[in-house]
């Protein structure tokens, strides 16, 4: 019998509040993933004879997601996807850092592993809410996981299917909290049927291999933002900390507009590069990313099309590799 493995990591989907009418005053990561799945009406029909296997990898609010849990997730995904009986892996996750974990899995899992789908899903309302959105999201994620065309890392929320590269949390409260910016969603799930709008992107082409021992220690990559009167204080503090022995290996800048920084920060970032720190520019704008002139060179790297938080994930993996 084919299996779908569900790796639980916590989040609001597993959250509990004191009252059913409380949508925000809850504690994330309370309900175990096996209990969560057992409480979903219609889940057996949706599985079409596939066996569901639940495994708790973590039980956290995803604001606390870290390198160690990422390492465990990558290793558990690799192990399950290598099993010929496993058709797909689902990950239940908090919405706050879901796009980071999705992009991390997109880069860290091998092309061979990603011939099968890895589908992340979540909820904006706790399991105890009057109308929790988690159960429907899980049912939709199963439909995507079992679709014959599915492969690679995808996110399913509020009936939409998003690619790991483009998905972003856009709203702090609404149930339909994610979008894929200019790219748009890959498709929609309607009454268990998946309606694709785009061909799925190739999976595994950008793979960054991280050896198992490297997951024991996170590469230190910090983020700074440019804003009116930002100056260079934060970058200077990072360099000072480095001089005192802290291992700052990378800085990602959420720059203004097209990845611009104020003059003082520019000088400090140049100093950081001289000291061996990898500096990557991104944009604090929701759309567009950093677009370079065809002429002229910048002293700083950028990853076309990536948001600042995803640029940080990529830089961490490059440093770990
Ligand atoms: N703070 C929660 C989390 O990310 C929010 C959510 O899941 O919606 O775990």
XYZ file of C-alpha atoms and ligand atoms in Angstrom:
330
model
C 0.000 0.000 0.000
C 1.331 3.480 -0.874
C 1.871 5.915 1.982
C 1.626 9.661 2.518
C 3.873 10.751 5.396
C 2.834 13.825 7.399
C 5.647 15.512 9.329
C 4.266 17.753 12.097
C 6.209 20.825 13.201
C 3.515 22.728 15.195
C 2.110 26.147 14.262
C -1.404 27.546 14.540
C -2.776 24.510 12.732
C -1.875 22.665 15.954
C -2.815 25.612 18.185
C -5.263 25.681 21.118
C -7.164 28.682 22.546
C -9.243 28.921 25.750
C -12.309 29.919 23.775
C -13.616 28.908 20.355
C -14.223 32.554 19.507
C -10.583 33.505 20.118
C -8.716 33.481 16.806
C -5.512 35.128 17.991
C -5.034 34.493 21.742
C -3.950 30.862 21.373
C -0.811 28.840 21.900
C 0.671 27.410 18.695
C 2.054 23.865 18.539
C -0.163 22.113 21.119
C -2.073 19.354 19.289
C 0.004 16.373 18.136
C 0.026 15.744 14.390
C -1.531 12.261 14.749
C -4.475 13.705 16.749
C -4.790 16.565 14.299
C -5.128 14.178 11.359
C -7.489 11.865 13.258
C -9.880 14.780 13.846
C -10.330 15.668 10.162
C -13.656 14.484 8.717
C -13.422 12.930 5.244
C -9.683 12.380 5.360
C -9.918 8.650 4.541
C -11.994 9.321 1.397
C -9.482 11.966 0.314
C -6.619 9.465 0.708
C -8.169 7.089 -1.865
C -6.734 3.991 -0.197
C -3.343 5.527 0.534
C -2.070 4.976 4.078
C -1.393 8.031 6.259
C 1.705 7.972 8.480
C 2.158 10.750 11.077
C 5.508 11.761 12.531
C 6.156 14.624 14.960
C 9.421 16.340 13.985
C 8.903 19.411 16.203
C 6.096 21.114 18.133
C 6.825 24.833 17.922
C 5.451 28.213 16.972
C 7.185 28.771 13.643
C 8.515 32.139 14.842
C 10.966 29.892 16.735
C 11.953 27.799 13.699
C 15.689 27.181 13.641
C 18.540 25.520 11.804
C 18.409 22.354 13.943
C 14.736 21.685 13.125
C 15.423 22.491 9.467
C 18.184 19.887 9.506
C 15.850 17.265 10.992
C 13.160 18.087 8.451
C 15.569 17.759 5.533
C 16.842 14.419 6.847
C 13.339 13.018 7.542
C 12.093 14.159 4.111
C 15.106 12.540 2.388
C 14.610 9.275 4.308
C 10.873 9.031 3.579
C 11.114 10.126 -0.058
C 13.725 7.407 -0.661
C 11.155 4.782 0.429
C 9.502 3.305 -2.669
C 6.212 2.946 -0.744
C 6.018 6.666 0.052
C 4.091 8.657 -2.552
C 4.549 12.089 -0.963
C 5.514 13.980 2.178
C 3.269 16.609 3.796
C 4.584 19.078 6.371
C 2.271 20.880 8.806
C 3.869 24.205 9.742
C 3.181 27.607 11.248
C 2.475 30.335 8.720
C 5.027 32.843 10.045
C 8.177 31.248 8.598
C 6.516 28.781 6.234
C 7.999 30.452 3.136
C 11.521 30.095 4.591
C 11.109 26.381 5.325
C 9.520 25.754 1.918
C 12.408 27.467 0.137
C 14.972 25.695 2.333
C 13.493 22.286 1.410
C 13.379 23.363 -2.259
C 17.148 23.993 -2.159
C 18.311 21.322 0.289
C 16.455 18.270 -1.055
C 18.007 16.425 -3.984
C 16.522 16.301 -7.487
C 15.947 12.572 -6.965
C 13.980 13.150 -3.744
C 11.948 15.944 -5.366
C 10.659 13.714 -8.128
C 7.978 13.201 -5.482
C 5.981 16.081 -3.965
C 6.664 17.741 -0.625
C 3.592 19.781 0.314
C 3.606 22.238 3.205
C 0.349 23.326 4.750
C -0.768 25.453 7.686
C -3.648 27.375 9.230
C -4.435 30.936 10.256
C -7.014 29.846 12.868
C -6.223 27.474 15.749
C -7.593 23.927 15.868
C -10.042 25.103 18.594
C -11.551 27.979 16.522
C -15.256 28.022 15.597
C -14.182 27.675 11.974
C -10.634 26.269 11.852
C -9.081 26.416 8.373
C -6.485 23.714 9.064
C -8.643 20.649 8.266
C -9.597 21.903 4.779
C -5.981 22.917 4.104
C -4.807 19.392 5.007
C -7.452 17.819 2.736
C -6.369 20.142 -0.108
C -2.699 19.354 0.550
C -3.469 15.628 0.266
C -5.198 16.217 -3.095
C -2.090 18.037 -4.354
C 0.252 15.400 -2.904
C -1.614 12.591 -4.684
C -1.988 14.374 -8.042
C 0.009 12.469 -10.699
C 1.656 15.675 -12.032
C 2.897 16.813 -8.590
C 6.567 17.030 -7.750
C 8.893 19.422 -5.895
C 8.121 21.645 -2.919
C 4.738 23.379 -2.837
C 2.634 25.244 -0.291
C -1.136 24.776 -0.027
C -3.261 27.322 1.835
C -6.823 28.617 1.396
C -7.382 26.585 -1.768
C -4.296 27.901 -3.574
C -1.135 25.999 -4.528
C 2.090 28.037 -4.431
C 5.661 27.321 -5.576
C 8.300 27.388 -2.817
C 10.294 30.061 -4.685
C 7.473 32.593 -4.947
C 5.226 32.069 -1.933
C 5.089 34.827 0.698
C 2.911 35.471 3.719
C 1.159 38.753 2.827
C -1.413 39.163 5.571
C -1.032 38.785 9.322
C -4.709 37.912 9.948
C -6.751 36.825 6.948
C -7.254 33.107 6.304
C -6.058 33.615 2.716
C -2.686 34.865 3.988
C -0.324 33.839 1.168
C 0.312 34.807 -2.413
C 2.957 34.268 -5.067
C 3.383 37.882 -6.168
C 3.766 38.492 -9.898
C 4.139 34.751 -10.589
C 0.663 33.917 -9.291
C -0.263 30.561 -7.779
C 0.558 27.271 -9.508
C -3.080 26.263 -9.255
C -6.186 25.813 -7.135
C -7.821 22.963 -5.257
C -11.577 22.788 -5.746
C -13.616 20.015 -4.073
C -10.596 17.717 -4.125
C -9.726 18.453 -7.764
C -6.497 20.287 -8.596
C -6.744 22.880 -11.377
C -3.216 23.821 -12.456
C -2.668 27.338 -13.871
C 1.052 26.932 -14.578
C 3.422 24.091 -15.422
C 5.288 23.024 -12.289
C 8.843 24.413 -12.117
C 11.709 21.882 -12.396
C 12.571 20.510 -8.977
C 16.103 19.952 -7.711
C 17.875 22.057 -10.367
C 19.085 24.512 -7.688
C 20.054 21.845 -5.161
C 22.616 22.868 -2.511
C 24.045 19.796 -0.757
C 24.631 20.192 2.981
C 26.504 17.355 4.692
C 24.828 15.914 7.826
C 27.367 17.317 10.364
C 26.804 20.836 8.984
C 23.245 20.785 10.346
C 24.697 20.793 13.879
C 25.838 24.414 13.681
C 23.967 27.205 11.909
C 26.014 29.541 9.721
C 25.510 32.999 11.221
C 23.685 35.229 8.735
C 22.010 38.384 10.021
C 19.626 40.786 8.301
C 19.606 44.559 8.291
C 17.116 46.937 6.712
C 17.646 50.330 5.121
C 15.112 52.996 6.083
C 15.104 56.771 6.617
C 17.888 57.674 9.089
C 19.067 54.048 9.350
C 22.753 55.018 9.215
C 25.338 52.289 9.708
C 24.773 51.509 13.387
C 23.495 47.956 12.998
C 26.163 46.906 10.467
C 28.867 48.502 12.638
C 27.512 46.627 15.689
C 27.713 43.357 13.766
C 31.307 44.080 12.733
C 32.204 45.013 16.274
C 30.658 41.777 17.539
C 32.682 39.914 14.934
C 35.865 41.617 16.114
C 34.957 40.331 19.594
C 34.757 36.727 18.366
C 31.145 36.335 17.163
C 31.047 34.528 13.832
C 29.035 36.778 11.521
C 29.495 35.053 8.176
C 26.865 36.831 6.140
C 24.661 39.925 6.076
C 21.500 40.173 3.998
C 20.298 43.715 3.430
C 16.607 44.431 2.900
C 17.437 47.552 0.940
C 15.136 50.379 -0.058
C 13.633 50.131 -3.551
C 16.043 48.418 -5.912
C 18.223 47.179 -3.034
C 19.705 50.594 -2.211
C 21.384 51.504 1.091
C 22.343 54.842 2.631
C 25.925 56.084 2.121
C 27.115 55.323 5.653
C 25.717 51.783 5.503
C 27.336 51.301 2.068
C 30.761 52.126 3.559
C 30.232 49.733 6.464
C 29.073 46.971 4.142
C 32.201 47.456 1.993
C 34.244 47.094 5.170
C 32.321 43.903 5.985
C 33.185 42.441 2.562
C 36.862 43.291 3.158
C 36.624 41.386 6.457
C 35.351 38.267 4.655
C 31.620 38.684 5.394
C 29.316 37.698 2.491
C 26.955 40.618 1.801
C 23.795 40.005 -0.248
C 21.423 42.779 -1.290
C 17.670 42.231 -1.483
C 14.741 44.647 -1.572
C 12.292 45.488 1.178
C 9.636 45.974 -1.539
C 7.033 43.207 -1.745
C 7.464 42.831 -5.513
C 10.322 43.109 -7.976
C 13.489 42.146 -6.084
C 16.859 43.642 -7.083
C 17.245 44.441 -10.778
C 20.780 45.210 -11.936
C 21.874 47.561 -14.685
C 23.338 45.795 -17.704
C 26.319 48.133 -17.382
C 28.392 48.730 -14.267
C 29.124 46.430 -11.387
C 28.006 46.351 -7.786
C 30.374 45.297 -5.026
C 27.559 43.263 -3.470
C 25.865 40.069 -4.627
C 22.116 39.619 -5.068
C 19.848 36.695 -5.929
C 17.436 37.741 -8.698
C 13.798 37.594 -7.660
C 14.388 36.458 -4.064
C 12.882 38.199 -1.055
C 15.245 39.146 1.783
C 14.220 36.220 4.020
C 14.666 33.731 1.182
C 18.011 35.309 0.233
C 19.066 34.648 3.829
C 18.036 30.981 3.571
C 20.027 30.616 0.359
C 23.115 32.314 1.797
C 22.977 30.106 4.920
C 22.863 26.975 2.758
C 25.705 28.203 0.542
C 27.829 28.892 3.616
C 26.951 25.491 5.120
C 27.814 23.741 1.864
N 2.695 32.017 15.050
C 2.109 30.952 14.261
C 3.231 30.118 13.675
O 3.826 30.539 12.724
C 1.257 31.539 13.214
C 0.539 30.552 12.344
O 0.853 29.375 12.255
O -0.396 31.015 11.656
O 3.516 29.078 14.191
